[in-house]
XYZ file of C-alpha atoms in Angstrom:
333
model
C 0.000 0.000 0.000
C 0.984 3.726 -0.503
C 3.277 5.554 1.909
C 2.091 8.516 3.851
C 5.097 10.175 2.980
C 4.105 12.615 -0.258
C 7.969 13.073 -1.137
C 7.753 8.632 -1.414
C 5.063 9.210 -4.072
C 5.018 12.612 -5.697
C 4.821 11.933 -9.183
C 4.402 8.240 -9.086
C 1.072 5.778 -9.380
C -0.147 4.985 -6.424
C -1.866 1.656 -5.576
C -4.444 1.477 -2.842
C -8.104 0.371 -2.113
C -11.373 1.436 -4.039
C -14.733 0.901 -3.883
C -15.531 -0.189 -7.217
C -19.397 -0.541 -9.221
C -18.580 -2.730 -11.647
C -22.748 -2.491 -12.935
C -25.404 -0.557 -12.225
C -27.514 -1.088 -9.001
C -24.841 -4.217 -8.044
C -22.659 -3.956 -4.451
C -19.569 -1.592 -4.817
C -16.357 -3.962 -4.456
C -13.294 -3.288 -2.509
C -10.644 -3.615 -4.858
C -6.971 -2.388 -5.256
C -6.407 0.496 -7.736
C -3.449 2.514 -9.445
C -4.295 5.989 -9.628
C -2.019 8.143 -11.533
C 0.349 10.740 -10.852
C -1.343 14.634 -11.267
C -0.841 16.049 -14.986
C -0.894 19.715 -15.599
C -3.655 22.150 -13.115
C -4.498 18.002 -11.483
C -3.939 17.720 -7.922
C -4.172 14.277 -5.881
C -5.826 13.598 -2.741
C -6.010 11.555 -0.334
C -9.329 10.926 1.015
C -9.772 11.239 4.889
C -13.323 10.269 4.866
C -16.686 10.931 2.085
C -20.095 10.645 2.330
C -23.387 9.085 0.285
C -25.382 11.824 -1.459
C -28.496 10.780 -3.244
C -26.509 11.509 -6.296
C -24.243 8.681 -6.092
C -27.348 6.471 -5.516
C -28.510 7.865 -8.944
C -25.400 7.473 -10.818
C -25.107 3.739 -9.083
C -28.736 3.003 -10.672
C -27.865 4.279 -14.440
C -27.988 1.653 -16.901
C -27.440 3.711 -20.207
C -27.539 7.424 -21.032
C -24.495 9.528 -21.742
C -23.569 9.456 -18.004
C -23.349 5.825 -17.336
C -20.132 4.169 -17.691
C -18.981 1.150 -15.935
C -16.515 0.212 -13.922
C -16.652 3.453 -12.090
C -15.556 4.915 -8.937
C -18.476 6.911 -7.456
C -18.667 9.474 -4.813
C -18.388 13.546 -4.867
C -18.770 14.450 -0.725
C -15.337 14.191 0.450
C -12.011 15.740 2.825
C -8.513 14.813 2.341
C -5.293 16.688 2.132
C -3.186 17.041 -0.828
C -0.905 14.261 -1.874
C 0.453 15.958 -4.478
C 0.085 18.478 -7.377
C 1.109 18.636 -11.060
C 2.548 21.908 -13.233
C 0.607 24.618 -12.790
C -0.838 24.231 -9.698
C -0.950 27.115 -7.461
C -4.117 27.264 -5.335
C -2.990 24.003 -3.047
C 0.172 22.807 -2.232
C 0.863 19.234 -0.435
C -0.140 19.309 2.997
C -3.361 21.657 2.075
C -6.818 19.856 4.033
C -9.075 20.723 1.030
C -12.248 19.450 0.119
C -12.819 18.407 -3.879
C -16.594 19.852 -5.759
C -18.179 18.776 -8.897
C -19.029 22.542 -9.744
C -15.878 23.981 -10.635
C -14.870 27.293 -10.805
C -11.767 28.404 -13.070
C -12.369 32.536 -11.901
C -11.807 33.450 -15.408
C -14.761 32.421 -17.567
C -17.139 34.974 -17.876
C -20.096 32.704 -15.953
C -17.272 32.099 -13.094
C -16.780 35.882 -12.686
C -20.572 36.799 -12.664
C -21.728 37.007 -9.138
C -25.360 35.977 -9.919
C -24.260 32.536 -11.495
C -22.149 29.323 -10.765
C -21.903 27.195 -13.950
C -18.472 27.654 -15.103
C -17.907 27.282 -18.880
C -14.266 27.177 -19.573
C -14.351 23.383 -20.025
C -17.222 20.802 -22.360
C -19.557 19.220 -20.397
C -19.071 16.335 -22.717
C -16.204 14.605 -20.332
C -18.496 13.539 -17.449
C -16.777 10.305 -16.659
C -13.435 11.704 -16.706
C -10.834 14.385 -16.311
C -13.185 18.193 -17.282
C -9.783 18.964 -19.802
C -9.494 15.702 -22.031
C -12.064 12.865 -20.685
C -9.094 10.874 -19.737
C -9.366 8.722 -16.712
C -6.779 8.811 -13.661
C -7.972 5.147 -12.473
C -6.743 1.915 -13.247
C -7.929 -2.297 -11.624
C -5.384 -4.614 -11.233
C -5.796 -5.546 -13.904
C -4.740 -2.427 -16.071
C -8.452 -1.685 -17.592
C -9.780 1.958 -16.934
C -12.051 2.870 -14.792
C -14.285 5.602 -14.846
C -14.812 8.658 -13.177
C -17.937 10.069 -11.499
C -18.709 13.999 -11.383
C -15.282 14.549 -11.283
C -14.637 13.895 -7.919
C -14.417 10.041 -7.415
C -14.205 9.630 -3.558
C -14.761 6.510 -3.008
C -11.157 5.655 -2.967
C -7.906 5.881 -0.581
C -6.596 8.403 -3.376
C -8.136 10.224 -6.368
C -6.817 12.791 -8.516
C -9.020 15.970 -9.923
C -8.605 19.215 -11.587
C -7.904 22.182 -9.541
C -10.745 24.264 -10.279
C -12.610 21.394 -8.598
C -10.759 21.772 -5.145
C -11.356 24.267 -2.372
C -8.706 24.872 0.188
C -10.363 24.473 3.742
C -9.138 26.003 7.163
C -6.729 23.278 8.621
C -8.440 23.736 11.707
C -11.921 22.511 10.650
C -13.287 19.276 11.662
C -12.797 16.876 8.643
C -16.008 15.041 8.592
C -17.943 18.237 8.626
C -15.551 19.423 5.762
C -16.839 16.785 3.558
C -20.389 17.954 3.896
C -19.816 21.537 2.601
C -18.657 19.421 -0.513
C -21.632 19.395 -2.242
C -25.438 18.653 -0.294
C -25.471 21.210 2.617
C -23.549 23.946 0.506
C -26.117 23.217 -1.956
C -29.028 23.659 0.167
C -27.457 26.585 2.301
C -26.185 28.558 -1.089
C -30.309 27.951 -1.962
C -31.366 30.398 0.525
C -28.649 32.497 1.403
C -26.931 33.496 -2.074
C -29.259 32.562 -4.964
C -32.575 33.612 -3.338
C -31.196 35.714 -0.766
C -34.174 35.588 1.780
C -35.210 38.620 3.409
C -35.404 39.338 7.080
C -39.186 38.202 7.725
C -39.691 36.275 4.964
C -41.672 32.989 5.069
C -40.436 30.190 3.265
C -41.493 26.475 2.512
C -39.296 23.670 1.846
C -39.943 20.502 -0.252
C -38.673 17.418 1.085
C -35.872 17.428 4.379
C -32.833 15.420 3.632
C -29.742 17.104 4.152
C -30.270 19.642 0.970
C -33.861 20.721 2.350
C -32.796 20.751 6.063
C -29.570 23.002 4.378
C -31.924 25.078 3.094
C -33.957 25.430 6.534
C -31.027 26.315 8.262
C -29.821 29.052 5.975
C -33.497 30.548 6.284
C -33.410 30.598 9.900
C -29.474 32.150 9.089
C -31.189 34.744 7.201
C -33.926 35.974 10.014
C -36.737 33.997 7.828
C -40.202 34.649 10.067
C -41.467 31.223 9.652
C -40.186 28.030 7.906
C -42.091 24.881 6.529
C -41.049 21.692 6.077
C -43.106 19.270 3.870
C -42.033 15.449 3.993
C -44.068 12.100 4.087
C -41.376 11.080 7.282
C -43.265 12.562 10.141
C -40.303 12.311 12.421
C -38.270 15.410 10.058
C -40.223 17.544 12.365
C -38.252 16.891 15.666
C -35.063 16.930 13.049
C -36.239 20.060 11.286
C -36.494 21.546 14.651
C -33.059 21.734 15.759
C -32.147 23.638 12.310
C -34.821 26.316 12.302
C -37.835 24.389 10.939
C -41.311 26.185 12.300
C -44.179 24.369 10.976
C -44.297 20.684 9.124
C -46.959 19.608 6.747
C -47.331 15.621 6.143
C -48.979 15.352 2.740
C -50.642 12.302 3.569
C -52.448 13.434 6.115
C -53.826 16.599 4.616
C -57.006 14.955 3.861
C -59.145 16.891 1.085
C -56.850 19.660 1.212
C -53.364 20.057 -0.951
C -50.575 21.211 0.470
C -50.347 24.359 -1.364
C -53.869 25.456 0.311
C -52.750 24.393 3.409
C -49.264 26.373 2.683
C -51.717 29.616 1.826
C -53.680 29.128 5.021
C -50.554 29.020 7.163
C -48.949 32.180 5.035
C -51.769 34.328 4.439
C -51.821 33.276 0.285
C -48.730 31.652 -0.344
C -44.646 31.644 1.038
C -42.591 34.179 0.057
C -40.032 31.579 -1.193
C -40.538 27.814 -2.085
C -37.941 25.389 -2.456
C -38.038 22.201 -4.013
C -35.439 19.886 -2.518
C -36.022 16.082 -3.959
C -36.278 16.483 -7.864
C -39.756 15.537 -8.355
C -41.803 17.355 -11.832
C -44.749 16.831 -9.277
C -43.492 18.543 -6.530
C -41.897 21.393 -8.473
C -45.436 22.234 -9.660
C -46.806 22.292 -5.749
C -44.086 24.022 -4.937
C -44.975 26.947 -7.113
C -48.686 26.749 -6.393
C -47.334 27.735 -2.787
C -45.755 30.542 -3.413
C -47.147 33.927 -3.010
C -48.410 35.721 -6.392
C -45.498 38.695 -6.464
C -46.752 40.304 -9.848
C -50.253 42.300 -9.888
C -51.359 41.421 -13.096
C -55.013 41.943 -12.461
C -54.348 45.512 -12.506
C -53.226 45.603 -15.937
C -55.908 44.632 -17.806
C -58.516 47.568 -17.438
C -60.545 46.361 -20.895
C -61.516 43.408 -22.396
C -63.311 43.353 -25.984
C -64.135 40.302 -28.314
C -62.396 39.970 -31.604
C -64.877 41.063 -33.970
C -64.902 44.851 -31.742
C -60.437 44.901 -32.148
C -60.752 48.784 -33.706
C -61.907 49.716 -30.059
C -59.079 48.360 -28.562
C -57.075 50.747 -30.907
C -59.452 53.314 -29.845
C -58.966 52.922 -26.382
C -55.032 52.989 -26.150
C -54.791 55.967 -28.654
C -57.264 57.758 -26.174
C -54.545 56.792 -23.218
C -58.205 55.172 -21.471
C -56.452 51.710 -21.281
C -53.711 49.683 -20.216
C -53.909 46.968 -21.549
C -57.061 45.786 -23.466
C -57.580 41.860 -23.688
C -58.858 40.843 -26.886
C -60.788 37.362 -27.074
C -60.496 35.213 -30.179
C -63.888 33.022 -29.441
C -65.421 35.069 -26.415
């Protein structure tokens, strides 16, 4: 197995254990890997512990599509420290705790530099099983065959090896298995309601499903002085859990009775949350969530006329006279 020593295996293949899905939905398999030395802007890791995200689960059930390529190393929630790092490479050095994320950020594409987006586009999304520059995999089995990479992270394995824009240098002093959840889920969720929606003091807000993204979400709510927060889950017992983040008010679906959630949402709100977030991934669920939220545009008050089509030259009447808005012409009225 690999030394601990990074000057024993700078710029050499390491071997060491991986979990390894050899087919969709089958039992990962502890195997023993070679994972390459860094190439140009690549860093190695070693992983000091990763966690399951509902993600991997998806990627583990793929059969076919674009995305699903087997043997593959899964896993994106992860801590380790540097190993080592190839040319180029000045953001981490060896020693660095960092934590690696599937949404990169180069800081020099115009999307990476725009503060109301996060989708870099310096490299194709067309290499999701490998390396973001070339596609190329860093993984090898004992046997010498490739194996495939997953969101660009791969953590389920002693060592892996991504690009740099994918790695974020984390305070040494931070605990390491809470480092490995700001990886992806409760960034995700917390970035939800603190950056991209940036809740308002007083706000009330209704989440859609309380794993750790929707509980993420909660807790940035409550971060952001929301007045009231509701949780909506089929587990009744995400209300004692949703408690201890900031969660006000919990709505079981299946016990609504007549009622959908989104009238029950509009009782509890006075017509609707001020923010709704949908935190499972469910067409469904998207379309309750937006029947919750409050109506923010008056459009009512636009209209001021309404004419059928046969009487259109009063419409132009009415709007040349300044007497109208906006007249609403019906085709078959």
């Amino acid at each position: 197995m690999a030394s601990n020593s990074a000057s024993a295996t700078a710029g050499k293949p390491i071997r060491c254990k991986a979990a390894v899905c050899r087919k969709a939905g089958e039992s990962l398999i502890i195997e023993e890997i070679e994972v390459a030395p860094p190439t140009s802007w690549e860093v190695r890791i070693k992983i000091l512990c990763t966690s399951l995200c509902h993600s991997d689960v998806t990627f583990w059930k793929l059969s076919d599509g674009p995305v699903s390529a087997f043997p593959r190393i899964l896993g994106h929630e992860a801590a380790g420290v540097v190993e080592s790092v190839g040319e180029n490479v000045e953001e981490v050095k060896e020693g660095d705790i960092v934590i690696p994320v599937f949404q990169r950020n180069c800081g020099e594409c115009r999307d990476c530099k725009c503060p109301k987006g996060n989708i870099c586009s310096k490299f194709p999304e067309d290499f999701l099983c490998g390396m973001p520059r070339d596609g190329s995999s860093r993984f090898k089995d004992k046997y010498g065959e490739k194996l495939y990479h997953t969101l660009w992270v791969s953590s389920f394995t002693e060592y892996t090896v991504v690009d740099v824009t994918h790695v974020v240098k984390m305070n040494p002093h931070f605990p390491i298995d809470k480092a490995s959840l700001l990886s992806c889920g409760v960034s995700t969720g917390l970035g939800a309601a603190w950056r991209v929606a940036d809740i308002e003091e007083g706000s009330i807000v209704a989440v859609f499903g309380l794993g750790a993204v929707g509980l993420a979400v909660v807790q940035g709510a409550k971060l952001r002085g929301a007045s009231k927060i509701i949780g909506v889950d089929l587990n009744p017992e995400k209300f004692e859990i949703g408690k201890k983040f900031g969660l006000t008010n919990f709505i079981n679906p299946t016990t609504c009775g007549e009622k959908s959630t989104s009238q029950i949402i509009k009782e509890m709100s006075d017509g609707g949350a001020d923010y709704c977030f949908e935190c499972i991934g469910l067409a469904s669920l998207m379309q309750e969530a937006f029947t919750s939220s409050r109506k923010e545009l008056n459009l009512d008050g636009f209209i001021t006329h309404e004419v059928n089509f046969e009487d259109i030259n009063k419409a132009f009447d009415l709007l040349e006279a300044g007497k109208t808005l906006r007249c609403i012409i019906w085709m078959g009225k």
